[in-house]
Amino acid sequence: MSSIIDNGINSAIVSGQFGLQKSFEGMTQASMNIAQRSAQSQVSENGAGAVLANASLNGLQNIRDSLPQSAGNMTSDLVSLKLNSINAQASAKVLDVAFDTVGTIIDTLA
């Protein structure tokens, strides 16, 4: 019976940690997409009028090239950011319940 409880608790902890990791990865990607679109919008609105502006554009181009290319649009990135935030909260709750359960089991067995 103890091994069943141990496996269930371990599974819940691993599941919660995995959920948090995937949520943070999704939030990071959505945030990078939003930042990239903002930078691209700024560049297209202002254009390059002077050497300083050209130097800034080159710097932004280097940053844009180093960021992953986004596949969606601003709306889908904002929705993704919110969805991954909710998933992170749910995964944190799974971990919280799992840790509370472990504490209760330890208190009961002690």
PDB file of C-alpha atoms in Angstrom:
ATOM      1  CA  MET A   1       0.000   0.000   0.000  1.00  0.00           C
ATOM      2  CA  SER A   2       2.880   2.340   0.784  1.00  0.00           C
ATOM      3  CA  SER A   3       4.352   1.909  -2.690  1.00  0.00           C
ATOM      4  CA  ILE A   4       1.007   2.835  -4.267  1.00  0.00           C
ATOM      5  CA  ILE A   5       0.940   6.064  -2.259  1.00  0.00           C
ATOM      6  CA  ASP A   6       4.602   6.765  -3.059  1.00  0.00           C
ATOM      7  CA  ASN A   7       4.039   6.245  -6.801  1.00  0.00           C
ATOM      8  CA  GLY A   8       0.938   8.442  -6.758  1.00  0.00           C
ATOM      9  CA  ILE A   9       2.702  11.257  -4.908  1.00  0.00           C
ATOM     10  CA  ASN A  10       5.787  11.025  -7.141  1.00  0.00           C
ATOM     11  CA  SER A  11       3.570  11.030 -10.216  1.00  0.00           C
ATOM     12  CA  ALA A  12       1.718  14.122  -9.013  1.00  0.00           C
ATOM     13  CA  ILE A  13       4.959  15.964  -8.245  1.00  0.00           C
ATOM     14  CA  VAL A  14       6.514  15.050 -11.601  1.00  0.00           C
ATOM     15  CA  SER A  15       3.304  16.012 -13.392  1.00  0.00           C
ATOM     16  CA  GLY A  16       3.154  19.360 -11.608  1.00  0.00           C
ATOM     17  CA  GLN A  17       6.801  20.126 -12.311  1.00  0.00           C
ATOM     18  CA  PHE A  18       6.416  19.161 -15.974  1.00  0.00           C
ATOM     19  CA  GLY A  19       3.339  21.361 -16.269  1.00  0.00           C
ATOM     20  CA  LEU A  20       5.180  24.324 -14.769  1.00  0.00           C
ATOM     21  CA  GLN A  21       8.136  23.820 -17.098  1.00  0.00           C
ATOM     22  CA  LYS A  22       5.940  23.645 -20.217  1.00  0.00           C
ATOM     23  CA  SER A  23       3.922  26.672 -19.075  1.00  0.00           C
ATOM     24  CA  PHE A  24       7.045  28.765 -18.537  1.00  0.00           C
ATOM     25  CA  GLU A  25       8.395  27.709 -21.945  1.00  0.00           C
ATOM     26  CA  GLY A  26       5.109  28.756 -23.571  1.00  0.00           C
ATOM     27  CA  MET A  27       5.058  32.096 -21.739  1.00  0.00           C
ATOM     28  CA  THR A  28       8.675  32.753 -22.755  1.00  0.00           C
ATOM     29  CA  GLN A  29       7.923  32.029 -26.420  1.00  0.00           C
ATOM     30  CA  ALA A  30       4.782  34.200 -26.445  1.00  0.00           C
ATOM     31  CA  SER A  31       6.642  37.060 -24.718  1.00  0.00           C
ATOM     32  CA  MET A  32       9.483  36.879 -27.226  1.00  0.00           C
ATOM     33  CA  ASN A  33       6.992  36.944 -30.113  1.00  0.00           C
ATOM     34  CA  ILE A  34       5.285  40.026 -28.661  1.00  0.00           C
ATOM     35  CA  ALA A  35       8.627  41.795 -28.154  1.00  0.00           C
ATOM     36  CA  GLN A  36       9.708  40.950 -31.690  1.00  0.00           C
ATOM     37  CA  ARG A  37       6.491  42.305 -33.204  1.00  0.00           C
ATOM     38  CA  SER A  38       6.789  45.502 -31.164  1.00  0.00           C
ATOM     39  CA  ALA A  39      10.344  46.044 -32.355  1.00  0.00           C
ATOM     40  CA  GLN A  40       9.365  45.357 -35.971  1.00  0.00           C
ATOM     41  CA  SER A  41       6.425  47.762 -35.740  1.00  0.00           C
ATOM     42  CA  GLN A  42       8.643  50.520 -34.309  1.00  0.00           C
ATOM     43  CA  VAL A  43      11.154  50.099 -37.120  1.00  0.00           C
ATOM     44  CA  SER A  44       8.561  50.145 -39.893  1.00  0.00           C
ATOM     45  CA  GLU A  45       6.844  53.254 -38.495  1.00  0.00           C
ATOM     46  CA  ASN A  46       9.997  55.366 -37.987  1.00  0.00           C
ATOM     47  CA  GLY A  47      12.232  54.308 -40.871  1.00  0.00           C
ATOM     48  CA  ALA A  48      15.909  55.104 -41.091  1.00  0.00           C
ATOM     49  CA  GLY A  49      16.734  58.770 -41.453  1.00  0.00           C
ATOM     50  CA  ALA A  50      20.225  59.180 -40.078  1.00  0.00           C
ATOM     51  CA  VAL A  51      23.347  57.219 -39.236  1.00  0.00           C
ATOM     52  CA  LEU A  52      22.213  56.794 -35.644  1.00  0.00           C
ATOM     53  CA  ALA A  53      18.867  55.471 -36.820  1.00  0.00           C
ATOM     54  CA  ASN A  54      20.643  53.052 -39.159  1.00  0.00           C
ATOM     55  CA  ALA A  55      22.844  51.843 -36.314  1.00  0.00           C
ATOM     56  CA  SER A  56      19.726  51.276 -34.204  1.00  0.00           C
ATOM     57  CA  LEU A  57      18.060  49.419 -37.051  1.00  0.00           C
ATOM     58  CA  ASN A  58      21.076  47.183 -37.456  1.00  0.00           C
ATOM     59  CA  GLY A  59      21.002  46.407 -33.748  1.00  0.00           C
ATOM     60  CA  LEU A  60      17.295  45.574 -33.897  1.00  0.00           C
ATOM     61  CA  GLN A  61      17.866  43.420 -36.974  1.00  0.00           C
ATOM     62  CA  ASN A  62      20.520  41.445 -35.104  1.00  0.00           C
ATOM     63  CA  ILE A  63      18.140  40.923 -32.199  1.00  0.00           C
ATOM     64  CA  ARG A  64      15.282  39.947 -34.518  1.00  0.00           C
ATOM     65  CA  ASP A  65      17.504  37.443 -36.317  1.00  0.00           C
ATOM     66  CA  SER A  66      18.506  35.848 -33.024  1.00  0.00           C
ATOM     67  CA  LEU A  67      14.892  35.420 -31.840  1.00  0.00           C
ATOM     68  CA  PRO A  68      12.820  32.445 -32.984  1.00  0.00           C
ATOM     69  CA  GLN A  69      10.443  33.268 -35.816  1.00  0.00           C
ATOM     70  CA  SER A  70       6.837  33.461 -34.683  1.00  0.00           C
ATOM     71  CA  ALA A  71       4.195  31.427 -36.451  1.00  0.00           C
ATOM     72  CA  GLY A  72       1.056  33.228 -35.279  1.00  0.00           C
ATOM     73  CA  ASN A  73      -0.089  36.763 -34.717  1.00  0.00           C
ATOM     74  CA  MET A  74      -0.224  39.144 -31.752  1.00  0.00           C
ATOM     75  CA  THR A  75      -3.650  37.902 -30.641  1.00  0.00           C
ATOM     76  CA  SER A  76      -2.611  34.261 -30.618  1.00  0.00           C
ATOM     77  CA  ASP A  77       0.562  35.158 -28.697  1.00  0.00           C
ATOM     78  CA  LEU A  78      -1.434  37.060 -26.067  1.00  0.00           C
ATOM     79  CA  VAL A  79      -3.882  34.156 -25.756  1.00  0.00           C
ATOM     80  CA  SER A  80      -0.942  31.745 -25.490  1.00  0.00           C
ATOM     81  CA  LEU A  81       0.637  33.880 -22.776  1.00  0.00           C
ATOM     82  CA  LYS A  82      -2.602  33.862 -20.756  1.00  0.00           C
ATOM     83  CA  LEU A  83      -3.209  30.141 -21.323  1.00  0.00           C
ATOM     84  CA  ASN A  84       0.297  29.225 -20.206  1.00  0.00           C
ATOM     85  CA  SER A  85      -0.074  31.474 -17.180  1.00  0.00           C
ATOM     86  CA  ILE A  86      -3.249  29.607 -16.177  1.00  0.00           C
ATOM     87  CA  ASN A  87      -1.502  26.266 -16.790  1.00  0.00           C
ATOM     88  CA  ALA A  88       1.376  27.357 -14.543  1.00  0.00           C
ATOM     89  CA  GLN A  89      -1.081  28.238 -11.771  1.00  0.00           C
ATOM     90  CA  ALA A  90      -2.802  24.855 -12.136  1.00  0.00           C
ATOM     91  CA  SER A  91       0.513  23.001 -12.064  1.00  0.00           C
ATOM     92  CA  ALA A  92       1.579  24.932  -8.982  1.00  0.00           C
ATOM     93  CA  LYS A  93      -1.691  23.891  -7.314  1.00  0.00           C
ATOM     94  CA  VAL A  94      -0.980  20.230  -8.178  1.00  0.00           C
ATOM     95  CA  LEU A  95       2.426  20.558  -6.508  1.00  0.00           C
ATOM     96  CA  ASP A  96       0.887  22.286  -3.487  1.00  0.00           C
ATOM     97  CA  VAL A  97      -1.681  19.507  -3.007  1.00  0.00           C
ATOM     98  CA  ALA A  98       0.969  16.812  -3.511  1.00  0.00           C
ATOM     99  CA  PHE A  99       3.246  18.385  -0.909  1.00  0.00           C
ATOM    100  CA  ASP A 100       0.334  18.789   1.520  1.00  0.00           C
ATOM    101  CA  THR A 101      -0.524  15.119   0.992  1.00  0.00           C
ATOM    102  CA  VAL A 102       3.057  14.074   1.715  1.00  0.00           C
ATOM    103  CA  GLY A 103       2.962  16.159   4.898  1.00  0.00           C
ATOM    104  CA  THR A 104      -0.291  14.534   5.987  1.00  0.00           C
ATOM    105  CA  ILE A 105       1.102  11.045   5.322  1.00  0.00           C
ATOM    106  CA  ILE A 106       4.252  11.834   7.292  1.00  0.00           C
ATOM    107  CA  ASP A 107       2.173  13.213  10.183  1.00  0.00           C
ATOM    108  CA  THR A 108      -0.071  10.120  10.129  1.00  0.00           C
ATOM    109  CA  LEU A 109       2.806   7.661  10.050  1.00  0.00           C
ATOM    110  CA  ALA A 110       4.836   9.511  12.697  1.00  0.00           C
TER     111      ALA A 110
END
